[in-house]
mmCIF file of C-alpha atoms in Angstrom:
data_model
loop_
_atom_site.group_PDB
_atom_site.id
_atom_site.type_symbol
_atom_site.label_atom_id
_atom_site.label_comp_id
_atom_site.label_asym_id
_atom_site.label_seq_id
_atom_site.Cartn_x
_atom_site.Cartn_y
_atom_site.Cartn_z
ATOM 1 C CA MET A 1 -0.204 -0.186 0.101
ATOM 2 C CA ARG A 2 1.306 3.487 -0.965
ATOM 3 C CA ILE A 3 0.277 6.067 1.183
ATOM 4 C CA LEU A 4 0.770 10.561 0.063
ATOM 5 C CA ALA A 5 1.002 12.539 2.955
ATOM 6 C CA ILE A 6 0.124 16.371 2.478
ATOM 7 C CA SER A 7 0.565 18.718 5.558
ATOM 8 C CA GLY A 8 -1.686 21.455 5.106
ATOM 9 C CA SER A 9 1.277 23.579 7.010
ATOM 10 C CA ILE A 10 4.227 24.935 5.751
ATOM 11 C CA ARG A 11 5.555 26.059 9.154
ATOM 12 C CA ASN A 12 8.778 24.607 10.348
ATOM 13 C CA GLU A 13 7.557 21.992 13.568
ATOM 14 C CA SER A 14 3.523 22.412 12.925
ATOM 15 C CA SER A 15 1.159 20.565 14.804
ATOM 16 C CA ASN A 16 0.421 19.210 11.304
ATOM 17 C CA SER A 17 3.279 17.609 9.830
ATOM 18 C CA ALA A 18 4.213 16.517 13.919
ATOM 19 C CA LEU A 19 0.755 14.922 13.220
ATOM 20 C CA LEU A 20 1.254 13.127 10.059
ATOM 21 C CA LYS A 21 4.598 11.691 10.965
ATOM 22 C CA ALA A 22 2.868 10.520 14.234
ATOM 23 C CA ILE A 23 0.282 8.782 12.205
ATOM 24 C CA ARG A 24 3.389 7.260 10.156
ATOM 25 C CA ASN A 25 4.626 5.569 12.841
ATOM 26 C CA LEU A 26 1.190 3.726 14.184
ATOM 27 C CA LEU A 27 1.158 1.915 10.233
ATOM 28 C CA PRO A 28 2.727 -1.232 9.768
ATOM 29 C CA ALA A 29 5.849 -0.427 8.314
ATOM 30 C CA ASN A 30 5.283 -2.497 4.832
ATOM 31 C CA ILE A 31 3.252 0.879 3.824
ATOM 32 C CA GLU A 32 5.297 3.095 1.673
ATOM 33 C CA TRP A 33 4.858 6.862 2.898
ATOM 34 C CA ILE A 34 5.500 9.207 0.971
ATOM 35 C CA ASP A 35 6.086 13.282 2.148
ATOM 36 C CA PHE A 36 4.751 15.974 0.017
ATOM 37 C CA LYS A 37 5.758 19.119 0.530
ATOM 38 C CA VAL A 38 2.822 21.429 -1.001
ATOM 39 C CA ASN A 39 5.320 24.570 -0.874
ATOM 40 C CA GLU A 40 7.180 23.371 -3.904
ATOM 41 C CA LEU A 41 4.850 23.662 -6.118
ATOM 42 C CA PRO A 42 3.765 26.979 -7.970
ATOM 43 C CA TYR A 43 0.885 29.123 -8.075
ATOM 44 C CA PHE A 44 -2.186 27.107 -10.134
ATOM 45 C CA ASP A 45 -2.428 28.604 -13.630
ATOM 46 C CA PRO A 46 -5.366 26.977 -15.552
ATOM 47 C CA GLN A 47 -3.683 28.250 -18.809
ATOM 48 C CA ILE A 48 -1.197 25.396 -18.488
ATOM 49 C CA GLN A 49 -3.028 23.046 -16.171
ATOM 50 C CA PHE A 50 -3.605 20.598 -19.185
ATOM 51 C CA GLY A 51 -0.443 21.178 -21.631
ATOM 52 C CA LEU A 52 2.921 20.661 -22.047
ATOM 53 C CA GLU A 53 4.539 23.244 -20.221
ATOM 54 C CA VAL A 54 2.988 21.852 -17.072
ATOM 55 C CA PRO A 55 6.159 22.253 -14.604
ATOM 56 C CA PRO A 56 7.909 19.109 -13.332
ATOM 57 C CA SER A 57 7.210 19.918 -10.022
ATOM 58 C CA VAL A 58 3.334 19.400 -10.679
ATOM 59 C CA GLN A 59 3.493 16.907 -12.474
ATOM 60 C CA SER A 60 5.616 14.343 -10.126
ATOM 61 C CA PHE A 61 2.875 15.477 -7.234
ATOM 62 C CA ARG A 62 -0.111 13.992 -9.833
ATOM 63 C CA HIS A 63 2.054 11.413 -10.314
ATOM 64 C CA LEU A 64 2.932 9.952 -6.836
ATOM 65 C CA ALA A 65 -1.674 10.679 -6.005
ATOM 66 C CA TYR A 66 -2.313 8.415 -8.891
ATOM 67 C CA GLU A 67 0.080 5.811 -7.722
ATOM 68 C CA SER A 68 -1.581 6.138 -4.443
ATOM 69 C CA ASP A 69 -3.457 3.924 -2.769
ATOM 70 C CA TYR A 70 -4.739 6.746 0.112
ATOM 71 C CA ILE A 71 -3.843 10.509 0.044
ATOM 72 C CA VAL A 72 -3.605 11.735 3.600
ATOM 73 C CA ILE A 73 -3.831 15.157 4.589
ATOM 74 C CA SER A 74 -3.359 17.053 7.788
ATOM 75 C CA THR A 75 -4.467 20.600 7.671
ATOM 76 C CA PRO A 76 -4.677 23.189 10.361
ATOM 77 C CA GLU A 77 -7.714 25.697 9.703
ATOM 78 C CA TYR A 78 -7.221 29.506 8.506
ATOM 79 C CA ALA A 79 -9.578 32.009 8.973
ATOM 80 C CA HIS A 80 -12.672 29.610 8.193
ATOM 81 C CA GLY A 81 -11.037 28.074 5.839
ATOM 82 C CA ILE A 82 -8.163 25.869 4.499
ATOM 83 C CA PRO A 83 -4.628 27.371 3.906
ATOM 84 C CA GLY A 84 -4.342 28.849 0.390
ATOM 85 C CA ILE A 85 -1.245 26.703 -0.421
ATOM 86 C CA LEU A 86 -2.893 23.551 0.286
ATOM 87 C CA LYS A 87 -5.561 24.731 -2.286
ATOM 88 C CA ASN A 88 -3.612 25.713 -4.684
ATOM 89 C CA ALA A 89 -2.068 21.802 -4.319
ATOM 90 C CA LEU A 90 -5.299 20.155 -4.599
ATOM 91 C CA GLU A 91 -6.239 22.535 -8.130
ATOM 92 C CA TRP A 92 -3.242 20.878 -9.425
ATOM 93 C CA LEU A 93 -4.447 17.046 -8.459
ATOM 94 C CA ILE A 94 -7.807 18.650 -11.012
ATOM 95 C CA CYS A 95 -6.770 16.066 -13.561
ATOM 96 C CA GLU A 96 -8.196 12.922 -15.264
ATOM 97 C CA GLU A 97 -5.454 10.934 -14.360
ATOM 98 C CA THR A 98 -5.503 11.560 -9.751
ATOM 99 C CA LEU A 99 -9.761 11.407 -9.522
ATOM 100 C CA LYS A 100 -11.552 9.072 -7.222
ATOM 101 C CA LYS A 101 -8.549 8.567 -5.110
ATOM 102 C CA ARG A 102 -9.527 7.649 -1.054
ATOM 103 C CA VAL A 103 -8.576 10.751 0.294
ATOM 104 C CA ILE A 104 -8.581 10.659 4.947
ATOM 105 C CA VAL A 105 -8.516 13.769 6.489
ATOM 106 C CA PHE A 106 -6.871 15.389 9.426
ATOM 107 C CA VAL A 107 -7.959 18.377 10.962
ATOM 108 C CA SER A 108 -5.902 19.791 13.766
ATOM 109 C CA SER A 109 -7.253 23.149 15.362
ATOM 110 C CA PRO A 110 -8.133 24.389 18.773
ATOM 111 C CA SER A 111 -11.480 25.570 17.999
ATOM 112 C CA GLY A 112 -12.390 22.172 16.690
ATOM 113 C CA GLY A 113 -12.191 22.326 13.021
ATOM 114 C CA ASP A 114 -15.679 22.691 11.486
ATOM 115 C CA TYR A 115 -15.341 25.012 8.945
ATOM 116 C CA VAL A 116 -12.017 23.683 7.503
ATOM 117 C CA LYS A 117 -13.500 20.101 7.529
ATOM 118 C CA GLU A 118 -16.984 20.842 5.827
ATOM 119 C CA TYR A 119 -14.823 23.092 3.479
ATOM 120 C CA LEU A 120 -12.217 20.770 2.103
ATOM 121 C CA LEU A 121 -14.679 17.543 2.728
ATOM 122 C CA GLU A 122 -17.110 19.789 -0.391
ATOM 123 C CA THR A 123 -13.391 21.035 -2.165
ATOM 124 C CA LEU A 124 -12.743 16.631 -2.092
ATOM 125 C CA ARG A 125 -15.918 15.893 -3.343
ATOM 126 C CA THR A 126 -16.109 18.453 -5.753
ATOM 127 C CA MET A 127 -12.661 17.003 -7.042
ATOM 128 C CA ASP A 128 -14.497 13.620 -7.334
ATOM 129 C CA MET A 129 -11.838 12.420 -5.048
ATOM 130 C CA VAL A 130 -13.736 9.442 -2.357
ATOM 131 C CA VAL A 131 -14.015 11.068 1.564
ATOM 132 C CA THR A 132 -17.130 10.864 3.548
ATOM 133 C CA GLU A 133 -17.286 12.341 7.671
ATOM 134 C CA GLU A 134 -16.101 8.774 8.401
ATOM 135 C CA MET A 135 -12.804 9.568 6.462
ATOM 136 C CA THR A 136 -11.776 12.303 8.780
ATOM 137 C CA PHE A 137 -10.950 13.079 12.031
ATOM 138 C CA VAL A 138 -10.555 16.474 14.449
ATOM 139 C CA ILE A 139 -7.725 16.979 16.498
ATOM 140 C CA ARG A 140 -7.987 19.767 19.247
ATOM 141 C CA SER A 141 -4.773 19.192 20.668
ATOM 142 C CA ALA A 142 -2.236 18.780 18.036
ATOM 143 C CA ARG A 143 -0.157 21.313 19.727
ATOM 144 C CA LYS A 144 0.279 19.611 23.466
ATOM 145 C CA ASP A 145 -0.639 16.012 22.421
ATOM 146 C CA VAL A 146 1.534 15.003 19.569
ATOM 147 C CA SER A 147 5.438 16.207 19.597
ATOM 148 C CA LYS A 148 7.530 17.522 16.907
ATOM 149 C CA LEU A 149 8.893 13.916 15.884
ATOM 150 C CA GLY A 150 5.369 12.487 15.988
ATOM 151 C CA ASP A 151 4.900 10.910 19.629
ATOM 152 C CA ILE A 152 1.749 10.973 21.148
ATOM 153 C CA SER A 153 1.473 11.661 24.894
ATOM 154 C CA ASP A 154 -1.898 11.534 25.462
ATOM 155 C CA HIS A 155 -3.016 7.452 25.563
ATOM 156 C CA SER A 156 -6.519 8.217 24.798
ATOM 157 C CA LEU A 157 -6.010 10.339 21.790
ATOM 158 C CA LYS A 158 -2.939 7.602 20.818
ATOM 159 C CA THR A 159 -6.639 4.784 21.194
ATOM 160 C CA SER A 160 -8.486 7.184 19.322
ATOM 161 C CA ILE A 161 -6.003 7.298 16.544
ATOM 162 C CA ILE A 162 -5.014 4.013 15.676
ATOM 163 C CA GLU A 163 -9.289 2.944 16.346
ATOM 164 C CA PHE A 164 -9.556 5.517 13.689
ATOM 165 C CA LEU A 165 -6.756 4.415 11.029
ATOM 166 C CA LYS A 166 -8.293 0.969 11.476
ATOM 167 C CA SER A 167 -11.706 1.679 11.104
ATOM 168 C CA VAL A 168 -10.514 3.169 7.705
ATOM 169 C CA GLY A 169 -8.718 0.364 6.589
ATOM 170 C CA LEU A 170 -4.673 1.454 6.773
ATOM 171 C CA ILE A 171 -4.229 -1.115 9.877
ATOM 172 C CA SER A 172 -5.244 -4.127 10.976
ATOM 173 C CA ASN A 173 -7.670 -5.703 13.907
ATOM 174 C CA ASN A 174 -4.601 -7.392 14.863
ATOM 175 C CA TYR A 175 -3.112 -3.843 15.599
#
């Protein structure tokens, strides 16, 4: 199984990147995990989206998305929406070869993240990605409970994430 991981935050030591590390640490070793840095992508340009001038970083990103079984996104909530850099990355994925991918969403927001969750789910559905409410997990305490190295200090949070990963099929029930 191959997973493409996307953090909606490019801040050094962001809680979303730490959360992705924590998720990776919980998965079996045989799962291929690819972290993609969305700040490597240029601004979305619909004039070249399907043309011959598609930048190499976009071609690589699309190929990774196409080859992945799942896309895992961890994002903060900015002004009741998704960060512009994440929206930019998603816009580059609007092409036939990346449609129908299963997307698992983690929202890290002390306020609950309801706005960003709804906005992101609607965007992903519009893109014809496969995502449901059951494929989303909201964490209010990532800054406090997840270290920069991806260690989860709160046992109940760790247990909840493991149960969630089981429910979406990323780890077996024997975990």
